[in-house]
Short mmCIF file of C-alpha atoms in Angstrom, two decimals:
data_model
loop_
_atom_site.label_atom_id
_atom_site.label_comp_id
_atom_site.label_asym_id
_atom_site.label_seq_id
_atom_site.Cartn_x
_atom_site.Cartn_y
_atom_site.Cartn_z
CA MET E 108 0.00 0.00 0.00
CA ARG E 109 1.31 3.47 -0.86
CA LEU E 110 1.18 6.47 1.47
CA ARG E 111 -1.15 8.33 -0.89
CA THR E 112 -3.61 5.45 -0.49
CA LEU E 113 -3.69 6.10 3.26
CA LEU E 114 -4.74 9.69 2.66
CA GLN E 115 -7.62 8.48 0.48
CA MET E 116 -8.96 5.97 3.05
CA PRO E 117 -11.97 7.49 4.88
CA GLY E 118 -12.14 7.44 8.66
CA LEU E 119 -8.42 6.88 9.36
CA GLY E 120 -7.95 10.34 10.84
CA LEU E 121 -4.53 10.88 9.20
CA THR E 122 -3.51 14.36 7.98
CA LEU E 123 -0.23 14.77 6.11
CA VAL E 124 2.05 17.27 7.86
CA SER E 125 5.21 16.83 5.81
CA GLY E 126 6.76 14.53 3.22
CA ARG E 127 4.36 15.03 0.30
CA HIS E 128 7.21 14.17 -2.09
CA HIS E 129 7.30 10.66 -0.58
CA LEU E 130 3.65 9.71 -1.11
CA ASP E 131 4.67 6.85 -3.42
CA ARG E 132 6.49 5.10 -0.59
CA GLU E 133 5.14 1.63 0.20
CA VAL E 134 3.69 0.71 3.60
CA ARG E 135 4.45 -2.92 4.43
CA TRP E 136 2.95 -2.97 7.94
CA VAL E 137 1.75 -0.77 10.82
CA VAL E 138 3.28 -0.67 14.33
CA PRO E 139 1.99 1.43 17.28
CA THR E 140 4.74 2.29 19.78
CA ASP E 141 5.60 4.62 22.64
CA LEU E 142 9.13 3.32 23.17
CA ARG E 143 11.97 5.81 22.76
CA ASP E 144 13.87 3.26 20.66
CA PRO E 145 11.49 0.76 19.01
CA ARG E 146 14.01 -0.61 16.50
CA ARG E 147 13.78 -4.15 17.90
CA TYR E 148 10.14 -4.26 16.73
CA LEU E 149 10.82 -2.87 13.25
CA SER E 150 12.10 -4.53 10.12
CA GLY E 151 11.56 -1.73 7.57
CA GLY E 152 8.61 -0.40 5.59
CA GLU E 153 6.28 0.22 8.55
CA LEU E 154 3.90 3.07 9.31
CA VAL E 155 4.71 3.85 12.95
CA LEU E 156 1.95 5.28 15.18
CA THR E 157 2.98 7.01 18.40
CA GLY E 158 1.23 8.76 21.27
CA MET E 159 4.54 10.55 22.07
CA MET E 160 4.73 9.21 25.64
CA TRP E 161 8.50 8.95 25.07
CA ARG E 162 8.79 12.75 24.77
CA ARG E 163 10.17 14.36 27.94
CA ALA E 164 12.02 17.25 26.28
CA GLU E 165 12.27 18.78 22.80
CA ARG E 166 15.58 17.02 22.09
CA ASP E 167 13.86 13.63 22.45
CA SER E 168 12.12 14.10 19.09
CA ASP E 169 15.34 14.03 17.09
CA ALA E 170 16.54 10.85 18.81
CA PHE E 171 13.18 9.13 18.26
CA VAL E 172 13.00 10.03 14.56
CA ARG E 173 16.66 9.08 14.06
CA ASN E 174 15.91 5.60 15.43
CA LEU E 175 12.94 5.25 13.07
CA THR E 176 14.89 6.23 9.98
CA ALA E 177 17.71 3.88 10.99
CA ALA E 178 15.14 1.06 11.04
CA GLY E 179 13.91 2.01 7.56
CA VAL E 180 10.30 2.91 8.44
CA THR E 181 8.11 4.42 5.73
CA ALA E 182 6.30 7.13 7.73
CA LEU E 183 5.28 8.32 11.20
CA GLY E 184 1.81 9.06 12.55
CA ALA E 185 1.73 11.16 15.75
CA GLY E 186 -1.15 11.99 18.07
CA ASP E 187 -3.37 10.67 20.87
CA HIS E 188 -1.39 12.48 23.62
CA PRO E 189 -3.41 14.32 26.30
CA GLU E 190 -0.93 17.22 26.50
CA PHE E 191 -0.63 17.95 22.76
CA HIS E 192 -3.48 19.26 20.63
CA THR E 193 -1.17 19.46 17.60
CA VAL E 194 2.04 17.72 16.64
CA PRO E 195 4.91 19.48 18.49
CA THR E 196 7.09 21.70 16.34
CA ASP E 197 10.26 19.89 17.39
CA LEU E 198 8.85 16.60 16.07
CA VAL E 199 7.86 18.25 12.78
CA ASP E 200 11.37 19.69 12.45
CA ALA E 201 13.00 16.35 13.27
CA CYS E 202 10.96 14.56 10.58
CA ALA E 203 11.89 17.24 8.05
CA ARG E 204 15.55 16.99 9.03
CA HIS E 205 15.59 13.20 8.61
CA ASP E 206 13.28 13.24 5.57
CA LEU E 207 10.59 11.09 7.20
CA PRO E 208 6.95 11.62 6.14
CA LEU E 209 4.79 12.73 9.09
CA PHE E 210 1.03 12.36 9.64
CA ALA E 211 -1.05 13.96 12.39
CA VAL E 212 -3.54 11.51 13.91
CA ASP E 213 -7.01 12.73 14.87
CA ALA E 214 -7.48 12.50 18.65
CA GLU E 215 -10.91 10.90 18.14
CA VAL E 216 -9.47 7.92 16.22
CA ALA E 217 -7.93 5.05 18.22
CA PHE E 218 -4.63 3.57 17.10
CA ALA E 219 -6.23 0.11 17.33
CA GLU E 220 -8.85 1.15 14.76
CA ILE E 221 -6.21 2.52 12.37
CA THR E 222 -4.11 -0.62 12.80
CA GLU E 223 -7.04 -2.92 12.08
CA ARG E 224 -8.13 -0.98 9.01
CA ILE E 225 -4.64 -1.01 7.52
CA VAL E 226 -4.08 -4.70 8.36
CA GLN E 227 -7.34 -5.59 6.62
CA ARG E 228 -6.37 -3.54 3.56
CA LEU E 229 -2.89 -5.10 3.40
CA SER E 230 -4.36 -8.58 3.80
CA VAL E 231 -6.77 -8.02 0.91
CA GLY E 232 -3.94 -6.79 -1.27
CA ARG E 233 -1.71 -9.78 -0.56
CA SER E 234 -4.08 -12.69 -0.21
CA GLY E 235 -7.85 -12.58 -0.62
CA ASP E 236 -8.24 -16.02 0.92
CA LEU E 237 -6.13 -15.15 3.97
CA ALA E 238 -7.95 -11.84 4.47
CA SER E 239 -11.29 -13.65 4.36
CA LEU E 240 -10.05 -16.21 6.86
CA LEU E 241 -8.73 -13.55 9.24
CA ASP E 242 -11.93 -11.55 8.97
CA ARG E 243 -14.05 -14.61 9.70
CA HIS E 244 -12.06 -15.38 12.82
CA ARG E 245 -12.09 -11.70 13.81
CA ARG E 246 -15.87 -11.99 14.07
CA LEU E 247 -15.60 -15.14 16.17
CA ILE E 248 -13.51 -13.64 18.97
CA ALA E 249 -16.36 -12.36 21.14
CA ALA E 250 -16.08 -15.28 23.57
CA ASP E 251 -12.38 -16.13 23.41
CA GLY E 252 -10.51 -13.99 20.90
CA ILE E 253 -7.00 -14.92 21.95
CA GLY E 254 -7.78 -18.62 21.88
CA GLN E 255 -9.28 -18.33 18.39
CA ILE E 256 -6.21 -16.55 17.05
CA LEU E 257 -3.83 -19.08 18.57
CA GLU E 258 -5.88 -21.88 17.07
CA LEU E 259 -5.57 -20.09 13.74
CA ILE E 260 -1.77 -20.02 14.11
CA ASP E 261 -1.80 -23.73 14.88
CA ARG E 262 -3.90 -24.45 11.80
CA GLU E 263 -2.38 -22.01 9.30
CA LEU E 264 1.26 -22.47 10.27
CA GLY E 265 0.98 -26.02 11.59
CA MET E 266 2.97 -25.08 14.71
CA GLU E 267 2.38 -24.81 18.44
CA CYS E 268 2.65 -21.33 19.96
CA LEU E 269 2.63 -19.52 23.30
CA VAL E 270 1.99 -15.94 24.42
CA LEU E 271 4.36 -14.66 27.13
CA SER E 272 4.16 -11.59 29.35
CA PRO E 273 7.17 -9.20 29.53
CA THR E 274 8.43 -11.18 32.55
CA GLY E 275 8.11 -14.60 30.90
CA ARG E 276 4.77 -15.54 32.44
CA ALA E 277 2.81 -17.91 30.19
CA LEU E 278 -0.51 -16.30 29.20
CA ARG E 279 -2.01 -18.71 26.69
CA GLY E 280 -0.96 -21.32 24.14
CA SER E 281 -0.14 -24.96 23.49
CA LEU E 282 3.67 -24.74 23.22
CA GLU E 283 5.24 -26.25 26.33
CA LEU E 284 8.23 -24.32 27.68
CA GLY E 285 9.77 -24.69 31.12
CA GLU E 286 10.30 -21.72 33.42
CA ASP E 287 14.00 -21.45 32.52
CA GLU E 288 13.20 -21.69 28.82
CA ARG E 289 10.59 -18.94 29.07
CA ALA E 290 13.10 -16.77 30.94
CA ALA E 291 15.68 -17.37 28.20
CA VAL E 292 13.17 -16.47 25.48
CA VAL E 293 12.11 -13.13 27.03
CA ALA E 294 15.73 -12.26 27.89
CA ARG E 295 16.70 -12.77 24.25
CA ALA E 296 13.67 -10.80 23.08
CA HIS E 297 14.42 -7.87 25.41
CA ALA E 298 18.07 -7.79 24.33
CA ALA E 299 17.40 -8.06 20.60
CA ASP E 300 17.68 -5.04 18.33
CA ARG E 301 14.79 -6.37 16.25
CA LEU E 302 12.12 -9.03 16.36
CA PRO E 303 11.44 -11.78 15.38
CA GLN E 304 14.42 -13.62 16.81
CA LYS E 305 15.43 -17.28 16.71
CA VAL E 306 16.05 -18.76 20.18
CA THR E 307 17.87 -22.09 20.46
CA LEU E 308 16.45 -24.08 23.36
CA ASP E 309 18.69 -27.14 23.03
CA ARG E 310 20.46 -29.14 20.33
CA HIS E 311 17.18 -30.37 18.89
CA ARG E 312 14.77 -27.51 19.50
CA ALA E 313 14.52 -23.88 18.44
CA CYS E 314 11.68 -21.38 18.54
CA SER E 315 10.95 -17.94 17.12
CA VAL E 316 9.81 -15.00 19.23
CA PHE E 317 7.69 -12.21 17.69
CA GLY E 318 6.75 -8.94 19.36
CA ILE E 319 3.09 -8.30 20.22
CA GLY E 320 2.89 -4.53 20.25
CA SER E 321 5.74 -2.26 21.26
CA THR E 322 4.71 -0.25 24.29
CA ILE E 323 5.30 -1.06 27.94
CA HIS E 324 1.69 -2.20 28.29
CA THR E 325 1.79 -4.41 25.17
CA GLY E 326 5.41 -5.55 25.28
CA ARG E 327 4.38 -9.20 25.16
CA PHE E 328 5.72 -11.94 22.96
CA LEU E 329 4.38 -14.60 20.64
CA VAL E 330 6.60 -17.69 20.67
CA ILE E 331 6.22 -20.15 17.78
CA GLY E 332 7.85 -23.56 18.01
CA ASP E 333 9.94 -23.37 14.85
CA ASP E 334 12.86 -21.52 13.26
CA HIS E 335 11.38 -18.61 11.28
CA THR E 336 14.66 -18.03 9.41
CA ARG E 337 13.81 -21.09 7.30
CA TRP E 338 10.29 -19.93 6.41
CA ALA E 339 9.06 -18.67 3.07
CA PRO E 340 8.17 -14.94 3.08
CA GLU E 341 4.44 -15.75 2.89
CA ARG E 342 4.55 -17.81 6.08
CA ARG E 343 6.38 -15.08 7.97
CA LEU E 344 3.80 -12.56 6.76
CA VAL E 345 1.00 -14.71 8.20
CA ALA E 346 2.79 -14.82 11.57
CA GLU E 347 3.23 -11.02 11.59
CA GLN E 348 -0.42 -10.45 10.73
CA LEU E 349 -1.62 -12.78 13.44
CA SER E 350 0.71 -11.07 15.93
CA ALA E 351 -1.02 -7.81 15.08
CA LEU E 352 -4.42 -9.36 15.77
CA LEU E 353 -3.14 -10.63 19.12
CA MET E 354 -2.01 -7.10 19.95
CA LEU E 355 -5.51 -5.77 19.26
CA GLU E 356 -7.06 -8.45 21.47
CA LEU E 357 -4.64 -8.02 24.37
CA ASP E 358 -5.16 -4.24 24.22
CA ASP E 359 -8.92 -4.75 24.55
CA PRO E 360 -9.98 -3.36 27.96
CA SER E 361 -12.03 -6.52 28.54
CA GLN E 362 -8.76 -8.49 28.61
CA ARG E 363 -7.25 -6.35 31.40
CA PRO E 364 -8.39 -5.86 34.98
CA ALA E 365 -10.22 -2.53 35.26
CA PRO E 366 -8.83 0.05 37.72
CA HIS E 367 -10.79 0.58 40.93
CA VAL E 368 -10.35 4.32 41.32
CA GLU E 369 -13.13 4.71 43.90
CA LEU E 370 -11.59 2.20 46.33
CA VAL E 371 -8.03 3.49 45.93
CA THR E 372 -9.16 7.11 46.26
CA ALA E 373 -11.04 6.24 49.44
CA LEU E 374 -8.00 4.37 50.73
CA ARG E 375 -5.79 7.41 50.13
CA GLU E 376 -8.32 9.59 51.98
CA GLY E 377 -8.60 7.17 54.91
CA ARG E 378 -12.24 6.15 54.36
CA ALA E 379 -12.02 2.63 52.88
CA ASP E 380 -14.71 0.36 54.32
CA GLU E 381 -16.25 -3.08 53.84
CA HIS E 382 -18.77 -1.79 51.28
CA LEU E 383 -16.06 -0.37 49.03
CA MET E 384 -14.01 -3.54 49.39
CA ARG E 385 -16.92 -5.70 48.26
CA SER E 386 -17.86 -3.32 45.43
CA ALA E 387 -14.33 -3.81 44.08
CA GLY E 388 -14.76 -7.58 44.24
CA LEU E 389 -12.60 -8.05 47.33
CA PRO E 390 -13.46 -9.90 50.55
CA ALA E 391 -13.70 -7.58 53.55
CA GLU E 392 -12.28 -10.23 55.88
CA GLY E 393 -8.97 -12.06 55.78
CA PRO E 394 -5.43 -10.86 55.04
CA ALA E 395 -4.78 -7.97 52.67
CA THR E 396 -1.50 -6.46 51.47
CA VAL E 397 -1.07 -2.98 50.02
CA ILE E 398 1.41 -2.51 47.16
CA VAL E 399 2.55 0.95 46.06
CA ALA E 400 4.68 1.91 43.05
CA THR E 401 6.07 5.44 42.77
CA GLY E 402 8.42 7.31 40.45
CA GLY E 403 9.17 6.74 36.79
CA PRO E 404 6.63 6.70 33.94
CA GLU E 405 3.05 5.81 34.84
CA ALA E 406 2.91 3.02 32.25
CA LEU E 407 6.00 1.34 33.71
CA ARG E 408 4.63 1.59 37.27
CA GLU E 409 1.36 0.01 36.19
CA ALA E 410 3.15 -2.78 34.32
CA ALA E 411 5.29 -3.55 37.38
CA VAL E 412 2.27 -3.69 39.69
CA ALA E 413 0.19 -5.71 37.21
CA GLU E 414 2.90 -8.36 36.87
CA THR E 415 3.49 -8.45 40.64
CA LEU E 416 -0.19 -9.14 41.25
CA GLN E 417 0.01 -12.24 39.06
CA PHE E 418 2.36 -14.16 41.37
CA ASP E 419 -0.45 -16.44 42.58
CA THR E 420 -2.19 -16.82 39.21
CA CYS E 421 -4.05 -20.07 38.64
CA ALA E 422 -2.01 -22.28 36.30
CA GLU E 423 -5.14 -23.50 34.49
CA ASP E 424 -6.16 -19.96 33.50
CA PRO E 425 -3.21 -17.54 33.46
CA LEU E 426 -5.40 -14.69 32.18
CA ARG E 427 -7.67 -14.90 35.26
CA PRO E 428 -7.59 -11.52 37.03
CA PRO E 429 -5.94 -11.71 40.46
CA VAL E 430 -7.94 -11.16 43.66
CA ALA E 431 -6.87 -7.56 43.80
CA ALA E 432 -7.96 -4.00 43.12
CA TRP E 433 -5.66 -1.31 41.75
CA ALA E 434 -5.63 2.21 40.33
CA THR E 435 -3.25 5.02 39.51
CA CYS E 436 -3.89 8.26 41.40
CA GLY E 437 -1.46 11.12 40.93
CA ASN E 438 2.10 9.86 40.97
CA GLU E 439 1.22 6.56 42.68
CA THR E 440 -0.06 3.22 41.48
CA VAL E 441 -1.75 1.49 44.41
CA ALA E 442 -3.00 -2.10 44.64
CA VAL E 443 -4.77 -4.08 47.36
CA LEU E 444 -4.07 -7.81 47.19
CA THR E 445 -6.37 -10.11 49.21
CA GLY E 446 -6.88 -13.81 49.77
CA PRO E 447 -4.27 -16.52 50.39
CA GLY E 448 -1.61 -14.68 48.41
CA ALA E 449 -1.66 -11.81 50.91
CA ALA E 450 -1.14 -14.04 53.96
CA PRO E 451 2.02 -13.59 56.07
CA GLU E 452 3.27 -17.09 55.18
CA GLU E 453 3.21 -16.13 51.48
CA ARG E 454 5.40 -13.07 52.13
CA GLY E 455 8.65 -14.51 50.86
CA ARG E 456 7.10 -15.84 47.67
CA LEU E 457 5.40 -12.54 46.90
CA LEU E 458 8.63 -10.59 47.45
CA ALA E 459 10.65 -12.99 45.31
CA TRP E 460 8.11 -12.75 42.49
CA ALA E 461 7.96 -8.93 42.71
CA ARG E 462 11.75 -8.73 42.43
CA ARG E 463 11.77 -11.13 39.49
CA CYS E 464 9.17 -9.01 37.69
CA ALA E 465 11.10 -5.82 38.44
CA ALA E 466 14.33 -7.31 37.08
CA ALA E 467 12.61 -8.48 33.89
CA LEU E 468 10.93 -5.11 33.26
CA GLN E 469 14.16 -3.26 33.97
CA ALA E 470 15.95 -5.47 31.43
CA ALA E 471 13.17 -4.74 28.94
CA HIS E 472 13.61 -0.96 29.28
CA PRO E 473 17.26 -0.30 30.18
CA GLY E 474 18.15 3.29 30.92
CA GLY E 475 14.51 4.31 31.00
CA PRO E 476 13.46 7.64 32.49
CA GLY E 477 13.28 7.80 36.26
CA ALA E 478 13.45 5.16 38.96
CA VAL E 479 10.43 3.09 39.99
CA GLY E 480 10.07 2.01 43.61
CA ILE E 481 7.72 -0.78 44.64
CA GLY E 482 6.81 -1.01 48.32
CA LEU E 483 4.95 -3.84 50.06
CA ALA E 484 3.25 -3.40 53.42
CA ASP E 485 2.77 -5.95 56.18
CA PRO E 486 -0.56 -7.83 55.83
CA VAL E 487 -3.61 -6.45 57.66
CA HIS E 488 -6.97 -8.09 58.37
CA THR E 489 -9.50 -5.22 58.37
CA PRO E 490 -10.43 -2.43 55.95
CA GLU E 491 -9.60 0.07 58.70
CA GLY E 492 -6.03 -1.21 58.79
CA LEU E 493 -5.49 -0.53 55.08
CA ARG E 494 -4.73 3.17 55.64
CA GLY E 495 -1.75 2.36 57.84
CA ALA E 496 -0.64 -0.31 55.38
CA LEU E 497 -0.77 2.29 52.59
CA GLU E 498 1.51 4.65 54.53
CA GLN E 499 3.91 1.80 55.25
CA ALA E 500 3.97 0.78 51.57
CA ARG E 501 4.59 4.42 50.55
CA HIS E 502 7.61 4.65 52.83
CA THR E 503 9.08 1.38 51.58
CA ALA E 504 8.50 2.43 47.95
CA ALA E 505 10.39 5.67 48.63
CA LEU E 506 13.33 3.62 49.92
CA ALA E 507 13.34 1.57 46.71
CA GLN E 508 14.25 4.40 44.30
CA PRO E 509 18.04 4.58 44.37
CA ARG E 510 19.03 5.56 40.82
CA PRO E 511 17.40 6.53 37.50
CA GLY E 512 16.65 3.65 35.19
CA ARG E 513 16.20 1.17 38.07
CA ILE E 514 13.12 -0.71 39.29
CA GLU E 515 13.57 -1.71 42.92
CA VAL E 516 11.41 -3.57 45.44
CA ALA E 517 11.48 -2.88 49.19
CA GLU E 518 9.73 -4.50 52.14
CA PRO E 519 8.83 -3.20 55.63
CA ASP E 520 11.99 -4.73 57.13
CA HIS E 521 13.94 -2.09 55.21
CA LEU E 522 12.30 0.62 57.32
CA VAL E 523 14.51 -0.43 60.21
CA SER E 524 17.66 -1.05 58.17
CA HIS E 525 20.50 1.13 56.86
CA ARG E 526 18.45 1.68 53.68
CA MET E 527 16.22 4.10 55.56
CA LEU E 528 19.24 6.13 56.64
CA LEU E 529 20.59 6.16 53.09
CA ALA E 530 17.24 7.31 51.72
CA ALA E 531 17.39 10.37 53.96
CA VAL E 532 20.78 11.40 52.54
CA PRO E 533 20.69 13.75 49.51
CA PRO E 534 21.63 11.89 46.27
CA ASP E 535 24.64 14.13 45.62
CA VAL E 536 26.05 13.35 49.06
CA SER E 537 25.46 9.60 48.58
CA ARG E 538 27.23 9.67 45.20
CA ALA E 539 30.17 11.60 46.65
CA PHE E 540 30.53 9.10 49.51
CA ARG E 541 30.42 6.12 47.14
CA THR E 542 32.91 7.74 44.78
CA ARG E 543 35.34 8.56 47.57
CA VAL E 544 35.26 5.02 48.99
CA LEU E 545 34.99 2.82 45.89
CA ASP E 546 36.66 4.72 43.04
CA PRO E 547 40.16 3.49 44.01
CA LEU E 548 38.88 -0.09 43.65
CA LEU E 549 37.13 0.61 40.35
CA GLU E 550 40.23 2.24 38.91
CA TYR E 551 42.47 -0.61 40.10
CA ASP E 552 40.12 -3.25 38.65
CA ALA E 553 39.96 -1.44 35.32
CA ARG E 554 43.73 -1.00 35.14
CA HIS E 555 44.67 -4.55 36.20
CA ARG E 556 41.56 -6.44 35.01
CA SER E 557 41.10 -7.67 38.56
CA ASP E 558 38.03 -8.37 40.71
CA LEU E 559 38.57 -6.46 43.93
CA LEU E 560 35.11 -4.88 44.06
CA PRO E 561 33.14 -8.09 43.24
CA THR E 562 35.22 -9.97 45.80
CA LEU E 563 34.58 -7.29 48.45
CA ARG E 564 30.86 -7.45 47.77
CA ARG E 565 30.82 -11.23 48.15
CA PHE E 566 33.06 -11.05 51.26
CA LEU E 567 30.56 -8.71 52.93
CA GLU E 568 27.65 -10.93 51.87
CA CYS E 569 29.43 -13.85 53.55
CA ASP E 570 29.69 -11.89 56.82
CA GLY E 571 33.47 -11.70 56.57
CA SER E 572 33.99 -15.48 56.26
CA TRP E 573 37.17 -16.10 54.22
CA ARG E 574 36.33 -19.72 53.49
CA GLN E 575 32.69 -19.16 52.59
CA CYS E 576 33.66 -16.30 50.28
CA ALA E 577 36.39 -18.37 48.61
CA ALA E 578 34.06 -21.32 48.11
CA SER E 579 31.34 -19.17 46.55
CA LEU E 580 33.86 -17.57 44.16
CA HIS E 581 35.59 -20.91 43.42
CA VAL E 582 39.02 -19.52 44.35
CA HIS E 583 41.59 -20.39 47.03
CA VAL E 584 41.12 -18.77 50.42
CA ASN E 585 44.55 -17.14 50.09
CA THR E 586 43.32 -15.39 46.95
CA VAL E 587 40.50 -13.82 48.95
CA ARG E 588 42.95 -12.76 51.70
CA TYR E 589 45.25 -11.14 49.12
CA ARG E 590 42.40 -9.25 47.46
CA MET E 591 41.04 -7.97 50.77
CA ARG E 592 44.52 -6.70 51.74
CA ARG E 593 44.59 -4.74 48.48
CA VAL E 594 41.10 -3.38 49.29
CA GLU E 595 42.34 -2.18 52.68
CA GLU E 596 45.41 -0.53 51.13
CA LEU E 597 43.45 1.24 48.40
CA THR E 598 40.54 2.44 50.55
CA GLY E 599 42.38 3.12 53.78
CA ARG E 600 39.84 0.98 55.68
CA ASP E 601 40.56 -1.89 58.07
CA LEU E 602 38.15 -4.79 57.56
CA ARG E 603 38.68 -5.84 61.18
CA ASN E 604 37.31 -2.50 62.35
CA PRO E 605 33.46 -2.60 62.53
CA LEU E 606 33.12 1.09 61.61
CA ASP E 607 35.43 0.76 58.60
CA ARG E 608 33.62 -2.36 57.46
CA MET E 609 30.32 -0.46 57.79
CA ASP E 610 31.71 2.29 55.53
CA LEU E 611 32.56 -0.29 52.88
CA ALA E 612 29.20 -2.04 53.22
CA LEU E 613 27.27 1.24 52.83
CA ALA E 614 29.35 2.26 49.81
CA VAL E 615 28.82 -1.14 48.17
CA SER E 616 25.05 -0.93 48.80
CA LEU E 617 25.04 2.34 46.80
CA ASP E 618 26.87 0.76 43.85
#
């Protein structure tokens, strides 16, 4: 499809802003994205639609457009941002500078509608039979859209498939992958410059991972149990089209738990009661845990909380909403988790899962804007106790925001640890302290290709045990003793002195 054809299609809500001399360019596909660098989801020839959530300053526009042109996209459609009634001038200038055609998108037209219209048009142009088949199944998805599409992949491609969340949680599909295999697949997908990617599982098995959408909310993956690099172009096109249909289904509000603004607002104002709990679908009796995420982009906070709430998801129905209520109010995303998963004996499992989700999302968006802190409160058993739990979760979330680009999880125990003291210290002072203590080790390690700092960190984790540290590092105990002597010489601290060891431990915790 050519760009001029887009302008002639009624109801798309696209207005050409610049690039009229490129109207004969071909559009191969359409990709909505709000990532600052979406190149991993692009293979060239796409119409990119963006709500400009990546834009924090005027200079961001040039970097975003430069990434698009490097990926070989055909054109950019911009709109659907609550703060911008027109396309920002800096984005218009960036597109002109990089010679990328730019469309303004009408605020009344949803990206999902534009995507579906273009996909249908491209399908008709390439294969009337396939377009008819996709349209027929599109009408069948009222009861179980995702299941219908996955069945279509099974039938059309003759291969098993699986949909994974950004953290590697299995959502739906027939392809059987173990937990470690799913983790390997999403790690490869997050690290890849572009998708699809081949992932070798063992000597006899390989799979292909496709992106389903390209925003934080829709950064999920379709895994097909075969090597796509050996496919004919037509087969790969079918997989890409079906991935787009999955994106539309997973973006459907009916597929996501709805926010419970009334309950969370009442909780923040100290007036949550049994009636509001029940109206949000939560039991008013039994244990409840409050989870708070602060800092960073709202979409990333919500993704981190949504994945954390799934730690106790029923294996038979991974898309079943958790027994929880959540909403974003101001700069906080707040969730109330109830039932067995909120019980004190489940504490360790919930924390471990929250940290796993945070690590996976951080790997998916390295160097992202701002730090996100996730705080968990101690369980309570009455609606009246939720207000105190909210304040406790807020404090722990504040402790969990050490550095930009990080997603950290804290628990109430940290309120009585050194982390609370560190949180009260201004960031510039913390950085200066860390630099003064650890820079000699960093410089020595860089110059001699040694491991003084990693060994010090492990030595402190082993409570100063030479033998335990040596065993965990698989080195001789004398090697550990030698390295620690060098640490003492370079830092001027004596590891036998409790105060000096505390200095080193605090500095390492800031690293």
